[in-house]
XYZ file of C-alpha atoms in Angstrom:
287
model
C -6.279 -0.279 -33.054
C -3.456 0.090 -30.511
C -0.709 -2.511 -30.074
C -2.288 -3.535 -26.773
C -5.690 -4.005 -28.391
C -4.166 -6.111 -31.170
C -2.468 -8.378 -28.641
C -5.540 -8.916 -26.514
C -8.418 -8.651 -29.005
C -8.780 -12.403 -29.511
C -7.345 -13.607 -26.204
C -10.647 -13.780 -24.346
C -12.179 -16.612 -26.319
C -8.827 -18.340 -26.718
C -8.330 -18.326 -22.968
C -11.789 -19.704 -22.299
C -10.662 -22.836 -24.094
C -7.062 -23.036 -22.884
C -6.991 -21.780 -19.320
C -9.866 -23.666 -17.731
C -10.191 -26.576 -17.275
C -7.445 -27.779 -19.621
C -4.370 -25.872 -18.514
C -2.126 -27.427 -15.914
C -1.525 -25.801 -12.549
C 1.500 -23.541 -12.283
C 4.689 -25.528 -11.882
C 6.538 -25.277 -8.545
C 9.179 -22.569 -8.699
C 7.518 -20.847 -11.663
C 6.477 -17.355 -10.610
C 2.732 -16.768 -10.441
C 1.501 -13.978 -12.708
C -2.114 -13.930 -11.524
C -4.538 -15.761 -9.248
C -8.300 -16.100 -9.553
C -9.768 -17.936 -6.570
C -8.119 -21.378 -6.704
C -6.709 -20.873 -10.212
C -3.073 -19.835 -10.562
C -1.488 -18.826 -13.848
C 2.295 -18.886 -14.135
C 4.552 -16.594 -16.108
C 5.306 -19.480 -18.472
C 1.593 -19.942 -19.149
C 1.201 -16.236 -19.853
C 4.102 -16.401 -22.309
C 2.516 -19.467 -23.915
C -0.793 -17.626 -24.344
C 0.977 -14.568 -25.702
C 2.812 -16.708 -28.258
C -0.366 -18.538 -29.217
C -2.363 -15.353 -29.618
C 0.330 -13.518 -31.579
C 1.254 -16.476 -33.782
C 4.929 -15.583 -33.349
C 5.972 -18.814 -31.631
C 6.975 -19.534 -28.053
C 10.605 -18.519 -28.616
C 9.493 -14.981 -29.483
C 7.081 -14.613 -26.548
C 9.636 -13.215 -24.041
C 10.644 -10.548 -26.573
C 7.000 -9.645 -27.190
C 6.412 -9.411 -23.446
C 9.493 -7.220 -23.019
C 8.204 -4.824 -25.674
C 4.861 -4.374 -23.901
C 4.391 -1.339 -21.685
C 3.386 -1.856 -18.028
C -0.141 -0.806 -18.970
C -0.267 -3.340 -21.795
C 0.997 -6.127 -19.556
C -1.619 -5.346 -16.951
C -4.320 -5.256 -19.634
C -3.148 -8.633 -20.939
C -3.316 -10.164 -17.457
C -6.733 -8.583 -16.935
C -8.041 -10.273 -20.075
C -6.692 -13.639 -18.925
C -8.260 -13.194 -15.502
C -11.552 -12.208 -17.104
C -11.499 -15.383 -19.190
C -11.020 -17.456 -16.036
C -13.815 -15.564 -14.291
C -16.172 -16.184 -17.194
C -15.236 -19.865 -17.286
C -16.039 -20.150 -13.581
C -19.281 -18.294 -14.177
C -20.120 -20.774 -16.930
C -19.681 -23.665 -14.490
C -21.869 -21.939 -11.902
C -24.577 -21.653 -14.556
C -24.102 -25.267 -15.591
C -23.009 -24.317 -19.097
C -20.285 -26.957 -19.005
C -23.104 -29.521 -19.061
C -24.413 -28.230 -22.388
C -23.744 -31.005 -24.956
C -21.993 -28.681 -27.387
C -19.789 -27.062 -24.753
C -19.052 -30.399 -23.121
C -18.023 -31.894 -26.467
C -15.672 -28.986 -27.204
C -14.028 -29.305 -23.787
C -13.743 -33.071 -24.106
C -12.275 -33.109 -27.599
C -9.952 -30.197 -26.948
C -8.535 -32.193 -24.037
C -8.330 -35.409 -26.070
C -6.632 -33.707 -29.026
C -4.158 -31.864 -26.804
C -3.140 -35.052 -25.007
C -3.015 -37.055 -28.245
C -0.744 -34.452 -29.850
C 1.492 -34.515 -26.776
C 1.660 -38.320 -26.914
C 2.589 -38.318 -30.592
C 5.145 -35.610 -29.834
C 6.734 -37.890 -27.242
C 7.194 -40.465 -30.028
C 9.216 -38.063 -32.194
C 12.408 -40.133 -32.125
C 10.483 -43.206 -33.302
C 8.920 -41.256 -36.159
C 12.194 -39.963 -37.592
C 13.841 -42.203 -40.188
C 17.302 -42.075 -41.727
C 17.703 -42.148 -45.488
C 19.095 -45.686 -45.411
C 15.986 -46.902 -43.561
C 13.726 -45.318 -46.154
C 15.718 -46.840 -49.009
C 15.741 -50.276 -47.384
C 11.949 -50.206 -47.066
C 11.642 -49.081 -50.680
C 13.896 -51.869 -51.980
C 12.004 -54.469 -49.962
C 8.637 -53.306 -51.312
C 9.479 -52.158 -54.835
C 6.544 -54.024 -56.326
C 4.153 -51.718 -54.452
C 5.556 -48.536 -55.875
C 4.154 -48.501 -59.367
C 2.184 -45.947 -61.298
C -0.825 -47.661 -62.790
C -1.993 -46.920 -66.292
C -4.030 -43.734 -66.171
C -5.805 -41.316 -68.459
C -6.787 -37.685 -68.206
C -10.364 -37.361 -69.366
C -13.111 -34.793 -69.556
C -16.796 -35.581 -69.807
C -20.339 -34.312 -70.001
C -22.529 -36.285 -67.626
C -26.327 -36.368 -67.895
C -29.077 -38.488 -66.409
C -31.024 -38.582 -69.691
C -29.705 -40.255 -72.852
C -31.322 -37.596 -75.031
C -29.357 -34.854 -73.284
C -26.143 -36.847 -73.702
C -26.767 -37.235 -77.436
C -27.509 -33.527 -77.669
C -24.182 -32.798 -75.978
C -22.339 -35.110 -78.380
C -23.931 -33.504 -81.449
C -23.179 -29.985 -80.239
C -19.503 -30.826 -79.658
C -19.140 -32.668 -82.974
C -20.782 -29.680 -84.664
C -17.993 -27.434 -83.453
C -19.097 -26.113 -80.072
C -16.406 -25.881 -77.395
C -16.421 -28.966 -75.153
C -16.029 -26.900 -71.979
C -19.007 -24.710 -72.857
C -21.232 -27.717 -73.544
C -20.132 -29.291 -70.251
C -20.933 -26.079 -68.405
C -24.438 -25.914 -69.881
C -25.499 -29.584 -69.903
C -23.417 -31.621 -67.447
C -25.033 -32.449 -64.105
C -21.643 -33.381 -62.664
C -21.403 -29.861 -61.292
C -17.946 -30.319 -59.770
C -16.358 -30.985 -63.169
C -18.739 -28.802 -65.180
C -17.057 -25.774 -63.609
C -13.693 -26.909 -65.012
C -14.854 -27.737 -68.513
C -15.740 -31.309 -67.620
C -12.132 -32.172 -66.690
C -12.062 -35.212 -64.376
C -8.277 -35.113 -63.961
C -6.146 -38.250 -64.019
C -8.093 -41.496 -63.639
C -6.500 -44.857 -62.767
C -8.028 -48.240 -63.447
C -10.441 -49.439 -60.800
C -11.839 -46.047 -59.838
C -14.829 -45.747 -62.216
C -17.875 -47.853 -63.170
C -16.675 -50.750 -65.354
C -18.471 -49.778 -68.560
C -17.175 -46.202 -68.459
C -13.681 -47.314 -67.469
C -13.420 -49.792 -70.330
C -14.573 -47.129 -72.764
C -12.065 -44.483 -71.713
C -9.085 -46.845 -71.484
C -9.741 -48.233 -74.955
C -10.534 -44.884 -76.574
C -8.108 -43.084 -78.900
C -6.727 -39.759 -77.751
C -8.625 -36.535 -78.424
C -11.723 -38.163 -79.878
C -15.140 -37.212 -78.504
C -17.126 -40.402 -77.921
C -20.282 -41.652 -76.241
C -22.715 -41.694 -74.797
C -21.639 -44.511 -72.453
C -24.281 -45.672 -69.985
C -23.558 -46.460 -66.343
C -25.959 -47.002 -63.468
C -25.641 -43.294 -62.713
C -26.412 -41.910 -66.166
C -24.732 -41.174 -69.502
C -21.229 -39.936 -70.310
C -19.929 -38.154 -73.387
C -16.157 -38.027 -73.045
C -12.761 -37.224 -74.529
C -9.418 -38.722 -73.463
C -6.878 -35.894 -73.383
C -3.691 -37.667 -72.231
C -2.521 -41.156 -71.345
C 0.165 -42.429 -68.965
C 1.579 -45.918 -69.205
C 2.088 -48.109 -66.146
C 5.655 -47.888 -64.856
C 7.845 -48.473 -61.822
C 8.379 -45.391 -59.665
C 11.823 -44.285 -58.484
C 12.769 -43.881 -54.834
C 12.937 -40.101 -55.270
C 9.337 -40.046 -56.494
C 7.986 -42.023 -53.531
C 10.297 -40.949 -50.684
C 7.467 -39.114 -48.903
C 5.101 -42.052 -49.382
C 7.717 -44.447 -47.965
C 8.193 -42.215 -44.938
C 4.415 -41.992 -44.456
C 4.152 -45.793 -44.537
C 6.838 -46.189 -41.888
C 5.213 -43.531 -39.720
C 1.860 -45.276 -40.055
C 3.458 -48.597 -39.094
C 4.886 -47.082 -35.902
C 1.580 -45.365 -35.092
C -0.435 -48.535 -35.730
C 1.939 -50.601 -33.585
C 1.686 -48.072 -30.760
C -2.107 -48.001 -31.032
C -2.226 -51.804 -30.949
C -0.137 -51.779 -27.778
C -2.521 -49.317 -26.142
C -5.539 -51.326 -27.297
C -4.255 -54.243 -25.240
C -4.678 -52.025 -22.185
C -7.720 -50.041 -23.278
C -10.160 -52.282 -25.232
C -11.716 -50.692 -28.333
C -15.145 -51.527 -29.762
C -16.103 -50.118 -33.168
C -19.796 -50.031 -34.098
C -20.088 -48.901 -37.760
C -23.747 -49.955 -37.816
C -24.526 -47.146 -35.365
C -23.370 -44.620 -37.968
C -25.347 -46.321 -40.708
C -28.522 -46.065 -38.624
C -27.864 -42.399 -37.893
C -27.137 -41.529 -41.527
C -30.293 -43.328 -42.652
C -32.546 -41.106 -40.536
């Protein structure tokens, strides 16, 4: 594949999304690179598309353009113009009214504008170290690691199968192999039954009480929950402890960012009322 073909191979479909109807008109004073009917595309827009298609970034786009031969530049512009022509043809055929196409256009526009709005808030979303530390000190009680255990299990819906699993493991079979053959928790069966680290409050009460009171590296069970039966082994245990600022710096920053975002959203809600209807989703999911 030639360099020209590499540059333009994926541009067609990319341009269908970006050029029409989402792209802005060419800015005054910005030289026009091509015109299709009432659509004008500026040099800056062409550089933007070139950067987007190449993945090299906008700063590198002028260099990429300079390295293109006259034939390659013309071919690139031809592909952009073809995308605009096809988008206009789609409107003539009413394809923009298709629910799927309409949704893609709508949400591409919404996401682009939302990203631009958040970008305009950049200064409000940047926090100095002293601000992060002050928030941490004020909310130290929140930043704790709860008691947790790392556990693996064999989960079955029938008690007989759970007892079979327990006997096989106690008889010397490898836990991971028994989990792979008998567990119906397929996500963990593939990893030898390993559930990872579990904190209090995340599992059915009967199972949680069993694993948090169990000695390390002892295969126990079966424990019944409303879902079925668990044969399990606690592999490691972590005690509850206070976390240091260094451990939670990113979480502190995320909390402050969320506070700014929530405050900004609340301000906009005062102007643009929001109505949430969770029951509509419940009805749809129940169908």
